[in-house]
PDB file of C-alpha atoms in Angstrom:
ATOM      1  CA  GLY C   1     -52.084 200.467 105.276  1.00 86.00           C
ATOM      2  CA  ILE C   2     -51.364 201.734 101.820  1.00 90.00           C
ATOM      3  CA  GLN C   3     -49.417 199.459  99.477  1.00 94.00           C
ATOM      4  CA  VAL C   4     -46.927 200.738  96.903  1.00 97.00           C
ATOM      5  CA  GLU C   5     -45.802 198.545  94.038  1.00 97.00           C
ATOM      6  CA  GLN C   6     -43.141 199.367  91.488  1.00 98.00           C
ATOM      7  CA  SER C   7     -42.442 197.734  88.170  1.00 98.00           C
ATOM      8  CA  PRO C   8     -40.336 196.417  86.664  1.00 98.00           C
ATOM      9  CA  PRO C   9     -38.110 195.283  89.554  1.00 97.00           C
ATOM     10  CA  ASP C  10     -35.051 195.256  87.292  1.00 97.00           C
ATOM     11  CA  LEU C  11     -34.247 196.891  83.987  1.00 97.00           C
ATOM     12  CA  ILE C  12     -31.183 196.735  81.756  1.00 97.00           C
ATOM     13  CA  LEU C  13     -30.820 199.312  78.996  1.00 96.00           C
ATOM     14  CA  GLN C  14     -28.285 200.291  76.408  1.00 97.00           C
ATOM     15  CA  GLU C  15     -27.099 203.866  76.600  1.00 97.00           C
ATOM     16  CA  GLY C  16     -29.421 206.115  74.619  1.00 97.00           C
ATOM     17  CA  ALA C  17     -32.537 204.010  75.152  1.00 98.00           C
ATOM     18  CA  ASN C  18     -35.749 205.253  76.748  1.00 97.00           C
ATOM     19  CA  SER C  19     -37.580 203.660  79.671  1.00 97.00           C
ATOM     20  CA  THR C  20     -40.757 203.921  81.720  1.00 98.00           C
ATOM     21  CA  LEU C  21     -40.957 203.021  85.392  1.00 98.00           C
ATOM     22  CA  ARG C  22     -44.322 202.518  87.034  1.00 98.00           C
ATOM     23  CA  CYS C  23     -45.605 203.047  90.574  1.00 98.00           C
ATOM     24  CA  ASN C  24     -49.028 201.795  91.662  1.00 98.00           C
ATOM     25  CA  PHE C  25     -50.546 202.685  95.031  1.00 96.00           C
ATOM     26  CA  SER C  26     -53.578 201.218  96.728  1.00 94.00           C
ATOM     27  CA  ASP C  27     -55.228 204.297  98.256  1.00 91.00           C
ATOM     28  CA  SER C  28     -55.487 208.058  97.829  1.00 87.00           C
ATOM     29  CA  VAL C  29     -52.337 210.044  98.529  1.00 86.00           C
ATOM     30  CA  ASN C  30     -51.443 213.693  99.003  1.00 82.00           C
ATOM     31  CA  ASN C  31     -47.745 213.380  98.333  1.00 89.00           C
ATOM     32  CA  LEU C  32     -45.834 211.319  95.830  1.00 95.00           C
ATOM     33  CA  GLN C  33     -42.116 211.568  95.302  1.00 97.00           C
ATOM     34  CA  TRP C  34     -39.664 209.874  92.975  1.00 98.00           C
ATOM     35  CA  PHE C  35     -36.103 209.342  94.171  1.00 98.00           C
ATOM     36  CA  HIS C  36     -32.885 208.024  92.670  1.00 98.00           C
ATOM     37  CA  GLN C  37     -30.617 206.273  95.140  1.00 96.00           C
ATOM     38  CA  ASN C  38     -26.978 206.753  94.262  1.00 89.00           C
ATOM     39  CA  PRO C  39     -24.300 204.096  94.845  1.00 86.00           C
ATOM     40  CA  TRP C  40     -23.446 205.652  98.203  1.00 87.00           C
ATOM     41  CA  GLY C  41     -27.016 205.311  99.423  1.00 91.00           C
ATOM     42  CA  GLN C  42     -28.257 208.863  99.296  1.00 91.00           C
ATOM     43  CA  LEU C  43     -31.770 209.433  98.023  1.00 96.00           C
ATOM     44  CA  ILE C  44     -31.781 212.166  95.414  1.00 96.00           C
ATOM     45  CA  ASN C  45     -35.069 213.985  94.854  1.00 97.00           C
ATOM     46  CA  LEU C  46     -36.313 213.693  91.291  1.00 98.00           C
ATOM     47  CA  PHE C  47     -39.925 214.838  91.459  1.00 97.00           C
ATOM     48  CA  TYR C  48     -42.540 215.895  93.945  1.00 95.00           C
ATOM     49  CA  ILE C  49     -45.659 215.028  91.948  1.00 95.00           C
ATOM     50  CA  PRO C  50     -48.911 214.203  93.781  1.00 91.00           C
ATOM     51  CA  SER C  51     -50.727 214.861  90.491  1.00 93.00           C
ATOM     52  CA  GLY C  52     -50.110 216.090  86.966  1.00 95.00           C
ATOM     53  CA  THR C  53     -46.986 216.060  84.811  1.00 98.00           C
ATOM     54  CA  LYS C  54     -43.534 217.531  85.351  1.00 97.00           C
ATOM     55  CA  GLN C  55     -40.353 217.512  83.324  1.00 98.00           C
ATOM     56  CA  ASN C  56     -36.748 218.055  84.292  1.00 97.00           C
ATOM     57  CA  GLY C  57     -34.297 217.608  81.452  1.00 97.00           C
ATOM     58  CA  ARG C  58     -34.328 214.016  80.234  1.00 98.00           C
ATOM     59  CA  LEU C  59     -36.651 212.965  83.027  1.00 98.00           C
ATOM     60  CA  SER C  60     -40.376 213.474  83.273  1.00 98.00           C
ATOM     61  CA  ALA C  61     -43.096 212.133  85.527  1.00 98.00           C
ATOM     62  CA  THR C  62     -46.843 211.827  85.422  1.00 98.00           C
ATOM     63  CA  THR C  63     -49.197 211.005  88.281  1.00 97.00           C
ATOM     64  CA  VAL C  64     -52.823 210.090  87.693  1.00 97.00           C
ATOM     65  CA  ALA C  65     -54.098 210.274  91.246  1.00 92.00           C
ATOM     66  CA  THR C  66     -57.637 209.161  90.407  1.00 94.00           C
ATOM     67  CA  GLU C  67     -56.273 205.929  88.925  1.00 96.00           C
ATOM     68  CA  ARG C  68     -53.595 205.535  91.601  1.00 96.00           C
ATOM     69  CA  TYR C  69     -50.461 205.331  89.550  1.00 98.00           C
ATOM     70  CA  SER C  70     -47.423 207.331  88.597  1.00 98.00           C
ATOM     71  CA  LEU C  71     -44.941 206.946  85.760  1.00 98.00           C
ATOM     72  CA  LEU C  72     -41.315 208.053  85.533  1.00 98.00           C
ATOM     73  CA  TYR C  73     -39.893 208.460  82.035  1.00 98.00           C
ATOM     74  CA  ILE C  74     -36.177 208.432  81.352  1.00 98.00           C
ATOM     75  CA  SER C  75     -35.162 209.409  77.847  1.00 97.00           C
ATOM     76  CA  SER C  76     -31.784 209.015  76.158  1.00 97.00           C
ATOM     77  CA  SER C  77     -30.477 207.113  79.173  1.00 97.00           C
ATOM     78  CA  GLN C  78     -26.879 207.530  80.304  1.00 96.00           C
ATOM     79  CA  THR C  79     -24.680 205.279  82.420  1.00 95.00           C
ATOM     80  CA  THR C  80     -24.989 207.796  85.240  1.00 94.00           C
ATOM     81  CA  ASP C  81     -28.723 207.039  85.375  1.00 96.00           C
ATOM     82  CA  SER C  82     -27.901 203.609  86.806  1.00 95.00           C
ATOM     83  CA  GLY C  83     -29.098 202.918  90.319  1.00 95.00           C
ATOM     84  CA  VAL C  84     -32.313 202.263  92.173  1.00 97.00           C
ATOM     85  CA  TYR C  85     -35.413 204.378  91.599  1.00 98.00           C
ATOM     86  CA  PHE C  86     -37.954 204.615  94.388  1.00 98.00           C
ATOM     87  CA  CYS C  87     -41.481 205.880  94.467  1.00 98.00           C
ATOM     88  CA  ALA C  88     -42.807 206.987  97.867  1.00 97.00           C
ATOM     89  CA  VAL C  89     -46.243 208.168  98.909  1.00 95.00           C
ATOM     90  CA  ARG C  90     -47.844 209.890 101.861  1.00 89.00           C
ATOM     91  CA  GLU C  91     -51.373 208.870 102.745  1.00 78.00           C
ATOM     92  CA  ASN C  92     -54.198 211.378 102.795  1.00 72.00           C
ATOM     93  CA  GLY C  93     -55.228 212.582 106.215  1.00 70.00           C
ATOM     94  CA  GLY C  94     -53.327 212.647 109.476  1.00 66.00           C
ATOM     95  CA  ALA C  95     -50.666 215.004 110.714  1.00 71.00           C
ATOM     96  CA  THR C  96     -47.649 213.064 109.597  1.00 78.00           C
ATOM     97  CA  ASN C  97     -45.018 213.158 106.882  1.00 82.00           C
ATOM     98  CA  LYS C  98     -44.547 209.398 106.932  1.00 89.00           C
ATOM     99  CA  LEU C  99     -43.584 208.138 103.482  1.00 93.00           C
ATOM    100  CA  ILE C 100     -44.319 204.614 102.325  1.00 95.00           C
ATOM    101  CA  PHE C 101     -41.784 203.396  99.822  1.00 97.00           C
ATOM    102  CA  GLY C 102     -42.100 200.952  96.990  1.00 97.00           C
ATOM    103  CA  THR C 103     -39.534 198.197  96.579  1.00 95.00           C
ATOM    104  CA  GLY C 104     -37.733 200.099  93.849  1.00 97.00           C
ATOM    105  CA  THR C 105     -36.617 199.521  90.279  1.00 98.00           C
ATOM    106  CA  LEU C 106     -32.957 198.628  89.768  1.00 97.00           C
ATOM    107  CA  LEU C 107     -31.797 200.241  86.536  1.00 96.00           C
ATOM    108  CA  ALA C 108     -28.538 199.345  84.825  1.00 96.00           C
ATOM    109  CA  VAL C 109     -27.511 201.385  81.788  1.00 96.00           C
ATOM    110  CA  GLN C 110     -24.774 199.763  79.758  1.00 96.00           C
ATOM    111  CA  PRO C 111     -22.392 201.739  77.509  1.00 94.00           C
TER     112      PRO C 111
ATOM    113  CA  LYS W   1     -28.794 226.351 101.459  1.00 71.00           C
ATOM    114  CA  ALA W   2     -27.097 223.378 103.093  1.00 85.00           C
ATOM    115  CA  GLY W   3     -28.801 220.014 102.784  1.00 94.00           C
ATOM    116  CA  VAL W   4     -29.655 217.490 105.441  1.00 97.00           C
ATOM    117  CA  THR W   5     -26.561 216.295 107.257  1.00 97.00           C
ATOM    118  CA  GLN W   6     -26.069 213.094 109.210  1.00 98.00           C
ATOM    119  CA  THR W   7     -23.285 212.007 111.509  1.00 97.00           C
ATOM    120  CA  PRO W   8     -21.480 209.756 111.680  1.00 97.00           C
ATOM    121  CA  ARG W   9     -21.490 208.400 108.143  1.00 97.00           C
ATOM    122  CA  TYR W  10     -20.208 204.968 109.123  1.00 97.00           C
ATOM    123  CA  LEU W  11     -20.317 203.106 112.394  1.00 97.00           C
ATOM    124  CA  ILE W  12     -19.254 199.674 113.550  1.00 98.00           C
ATOM    125  CA  LYS W  13     -20.599 198.333 116.817  1.00 98.00           C
ATOM    126  CA  THR W  14     -20.863 194.973 118.535  1.00 98.00           C
ATOM    127  CA  ARG W  15     -23.969 193.197 119.732  1.00 98.00           C
ATOM    128  CA  GLY W  16     -25.339 194.548 122.983  1.00 98.00           C
ATOM    129  CA  GLN W  17     -23.890 198.010 122.579  1.00 98.00           C
ATOM    130  CA  GLN W  18     -25.944 201.124 122.004  1.00 98.00           C
ATOM    131  CA  VAL W  19     -25.586 203.784 119.334  1.00 98.00           C
ATOM    132  CA  THR W  20     -26.700 207.367 118.788  1.00 98.00           C
ATOM    133  CA  LEU W  21     -27.114 208.845 115.319  1.00 98.00           C
ATOM    134  CA  SER W  22     -27.534 212.540 114.600  1.00 98.00           C
ATOM    135  CA  CYS W  23     -29.433 214.457 111.937  1.00 98.00           C
ATOM    136  CA  SER W  24     -29.421 218.183 111.180  1.00 98.00           C
ATOM    137  CA  PRO W  25     -32.329 219.213 108.933  1.00 97.00           C
ATOM    138  CA  ILE W  26     -32.333 221.876 106.262  1.00 95.00           C
ATOM    139  CA  SER W  27     -32.525 225.307 107.874  1.00 94.00           C
ATOM    140  CA  GLY W  28     -36.160 226.231 108.504  1.00 91.00           C
ATOM    141  CA  HIS W  29     -37.461 222.669 108.229  1.00 91.00           C
ATOM    142  CA  ARG W  30     -39.491 221.618 111.231  1.00 90.00           C
ATOM    143  CA  SER W  31     -40.224 217.969 110.546  1.00 92.00           C
ATOM    144  CA  VAL W  32     -37.573 215.257 110.812  1.00 96.00           C
ATOM    145  CA  SER W  33     -38.227 211.623 109.943  1.00 96.00           C
ATOM    146  CA  TRP W  34     -36.030 208.549 110.235  1.00 98.00           C
ATOM    147  CA  TYR W  35     -35.986 205.481 108.007  1.00 98.00           C
ATOM    148  CA  GLN W  36     -34.171 202.167 108.086  1.00 98.00           C
ATOM    149  CA  GLN W  37     -33.051 200.524 104.860  1.00 97.00           C
ATOM    150  CA  THR W  38     -32.071 196.865 104.708  1.00 95.00           C
ATOM    151  CA  PRO W  39     -31.779 194.528 101.722  1.00 89.00           C
ATOM    152  CA  GLY W  40     -34.538 192.299 103.069  1.00 87.00           C
ATOM    153  CA  GLN W  41     -37.087 194.846 104.283  1.00 90.00           C
ATOM    154  CA  GLY W  42     -36.419 197.819 102.028  1.00 93.00           C
ATOM    155  CA  LEU W  43     -37.044 201.339 103.297  1.00 96.00           C
ATOM    156  CA  GLN W  44     -39.105 201.388 106.465  1.00 96.00           C
ATOM    157  CA  PHE W  45     -40.347 204.339 108.493  1.00 96.00           C
ATOM    158  CA  LEU W  46     -39.001 204.531 112.045  1.00 97.00           C
ATOM    159  CA  PHE W  47     -40.455 207.736 113.478  1.00 94.00           C
ATOM    160  CA  GLU W  48     -41.155 211.390 112.844  1.00 94.00           C
ATOM    161  CA  TYR W  49     -40.569 214.407 115.052  1.00 94.00           C
ATOM    162  CA  PHE W  50     -42.159 217.817 114.807  1.00 91.00           C
ATOM    163  CA  SER W  51     -41.657 220.651 117.306  1.00 89.00           C
ATOM    164  CA  GLU W  52     -39.759 218.322 119.655  1.00 94.00           C
ATOM    165  CA  THR W  53     -42.669 215.851 119.760  1.00 93.00           C
ATOM    166  CA  GLN W  54     -42.852 212.400 118.263  1.00 94.00           C
ATOM    167  CA  ARG W  55     -45.727 212.615 115.825  1.00 89.00           C
ATOM    168  CA  ASN W  56     -45.683 209.105 114.402  1.00 90.00           C
ATOM    169  CA  LYS W  57     -43.854 205.872 115.013  1.00 93.00           C
ATOM    170  CA  GLY W  58     -43.277 202.859 112.818  1.00 94.00           C
ATOM    171  CA  ASN W  59     -43.426 199.209 113.764  1.00 94.00           C
ATOM    172  CA  PHE W  60     -40.075 198.892 115.534  1.00 97.00           C
ATOM    173  CA  PRO W  61     -39.240 197.633 119.026  1.00 97.00           C
ATOM    174  CA  GLY W  62     -38.765 199.983 121.931  1.00 96.00           C
ATOM    175  CA  ARG W  63     -34.982 199.664 121.580  1.00 98.00           C
ATOM    176  CA  PHE W  64     -35.345 202.288 118.879  1.00 98.00           C
ATOM    177  CA  SER W  65     -35.959 205.762 120.215  1.00 97.00           C
ATOM    178  CA  GLY W  66     -35.404 209.322 119.192  1.00 97.00           C
ATOM    179  CA  ARG W  67     -35.756 212.917 120.110  1.00 97.00           C
ATOM    180  CA  GLN W  68     -35.780 216.352 118.567  1.00 97.00           C
ATOM    181  CA  PHE W  69     -34.224 219.482 119.963  1.00 97.00           C
ATOM    182  CA  SER W  70     -35.510 223.050 119.875  1.00 95.00           C
ATOM    183  CA  ASN W  71     -33.317 223.807 116.839  1.00 94.00           C
ATOM    184  CA  SER W  72     -35.010 220.879 114.996  1.00 95.00           C
ATOM    185  CA  ARG W  73     -31.892 218.716 115.093  1.00 97.00           C
ATOM    186  CA  SER W  74     -32.755 215.128 115.841  1.00 98.00           C
ATOM    187  CA  GLU W  75     -31.048 212.099 117.294  1.00 98.00           C
ATOM    188  CA  MET W  76     -32.027 208.471 117.214  1.00 98.00           C
ATOM    189  CA  ASN W  77     -30.791 205.860 119.627  1.00 98.00           C
ATOM    190  CA  VAL W  78     -30.683 202.107 119.342  1.00 98.00           C
ATOM    191  CA  SER W  79     -29.986 200.190 122.529  1.00 96.00           C
ATOM    192  CA  THR W  80     -28.878 196.584 122.950  1.00 97.00           C
ATOM    193  CA  LEU W  81     -27.846 196.265 119.338  1.00 98.00           C
ATOM    194  CA  GLU W  82     -28.658 193.100 117.419  1.00 98.00           C
ATOM    195  CA  LEU W  83     -27.098 191.795 114.227  1.00 97.00           C
ATOM    196  CA  GLY W  84     -30.331 192.586 112.391  1.00 96.00           C
ATOM    197  CA  ASP W  85     -29.947 196.278 113.194  1.00 98.00           C
ATOM    198  CA  SER W  86     -27.185 196.496 110.585  1.00 98.00           C
ATOM    199  CA  ALA W  87     -28.634 198.885 108.045  1.00 98.00           C
ATOM    200  CA  LEU W  88     -28.487 202.246 106.371  1.00 98.00           C
ATOM    201  CA  TYR W  89     -30.291 204.797 108.532  1.00 98.00           C
ATOM    202  CA  LEU W  90     -31.674 207.740 106.613  1.00 98.00           C
ATOM    203  CA  CYS W  91     -32.980 211.006 107.949  1.00 97.00           C
ATOM    204  CA  ALA W  92     -35.364 213.283 106.047  1.00 97.00           C
ATOM    205  CA  SER W  93     -36.612 216.798 106.680  1.00 95.00           C
ATOM    206  CA  SER W  94     -39.448 218.910 105.352  1.00 91.00           C
ATOM    207  CA  LEU W  95     -40.952 222.321 105.971  1.00 86.00           C
ATOM    208  CA  ASP W  96     -44.184 220.592 106.944  1.00 75.00           C
ATOM    209  CA  LEU W  97     -47.123 222.544 105.633  1.00 66.00           C
ATOM    210  CA  LEU W  98     -50.041 220.375 106.606  1.00 59.00           C
ATOM    211  CA  ALA W  99     -52.274 221.768 103.883  1.00 52.00           C
ATOM    212  CA  GLY W 100     -50.183 219.873 101.367  1.00 54.00           C
ATOM    213  CA  GLY W 101     -48.142 221.138  98.469  1.00 57.00           C
ATOM    214  CA  PRO W 102     -44.409 221.419  97.908  1.00 57.00           C
ATOM    215  CA  GLY W 103     -43.837 222.328 101.537  1.00 59.00           C
ATOM    216  CA  ASN W 104     -44.280 218.672 102.333  1.00 83.00           C
ATOM    217  CA  GLU W 105     -41.552 217.540  99.975  1.00 89.00           C
ATOM    218  CA  GLN W 106     -39.012 215.544 101.916  1.00 92.00           C
ATOM    219  CA  PHE W 107     -35.260 215.798 101.494  1.00 95.00           C
ATOM    220  CA  PHE W 108     -32.914 213.073 102.634  1.00 97.00           C
ATOM    221  CA  GLY W 109     -29.476 213.115 104.149  1.00 97.00           C
ATOM    222  CA  PRO W 110     -26.580 210.886 103.038  1.00 96.00           C
ATOM    223  CA  GLY W 111     -27.340 208.295 105.697  1.00 97.00           C
ATOM    224  CA  THR W 112     -25.428 206.515 108.435  1.00 97.00           C
ATOM    225  CA  ARG W 113     -24.315 202.998 107.613  1.00 97.00           C
ATOM    226  CA  LEU W 114     -24.372 200.924 110.796  1.00 98.00           C
ATOM    227  CA  THR W 115     -22.686 197.541 110.988  1.00 98.00           C
ATOM    228  CA  VAL W 116     -23.294 195.364 114.038  1.00 98.00           C
ATOM    229  CA  LEU W 117     -20.762 192.581 114.589  1.00 97.00           C
TER     230      LEU W 117
END
């Protein structure tokens, strides 16, 4: 099955710094989502981005499907950005919405 | 539009008991998926239901089962609970447009945190 790897596994930033999180996947996908898991466990949708670039405020994401990776950019980080960021993909083909998750990046933003 | 809801939010059970978790998808969403999250195994797919039929199943024992009702609400059941079943159980829904595109974006509920003693 498809493998999803995220890097770095952990990241500590000072408030105001910028960061880039990476997601590599081993096969072609037709769905890629970025999530932020809040301290209570809920997965918050950040981007649905199987290809191309999107921006939402201080966050932006780029997926290069042909090279099998996606990047999440966080600019001017705030303490509320702390938490775990997950990348999840859906394989091409098949009638299923099964998502395969990476192991996540744990981000800590210090004041 | 209301989001995905899950009940109960927290549950404590003892080994050997069974448990039923409930998930109500976003109105109009037809696909409901379940995931288990543990510190050791991360987020793992349990199963997916579409139009009251199980469309895909993850690598979990038969103690884990589910169903979907005609209104797209879904339940999952775990029988003969084991300590290792302690986890956060997350439900996700999507419109499910098989051609791809934003209709396949999945939205998650707040989860049910199950503790098995």
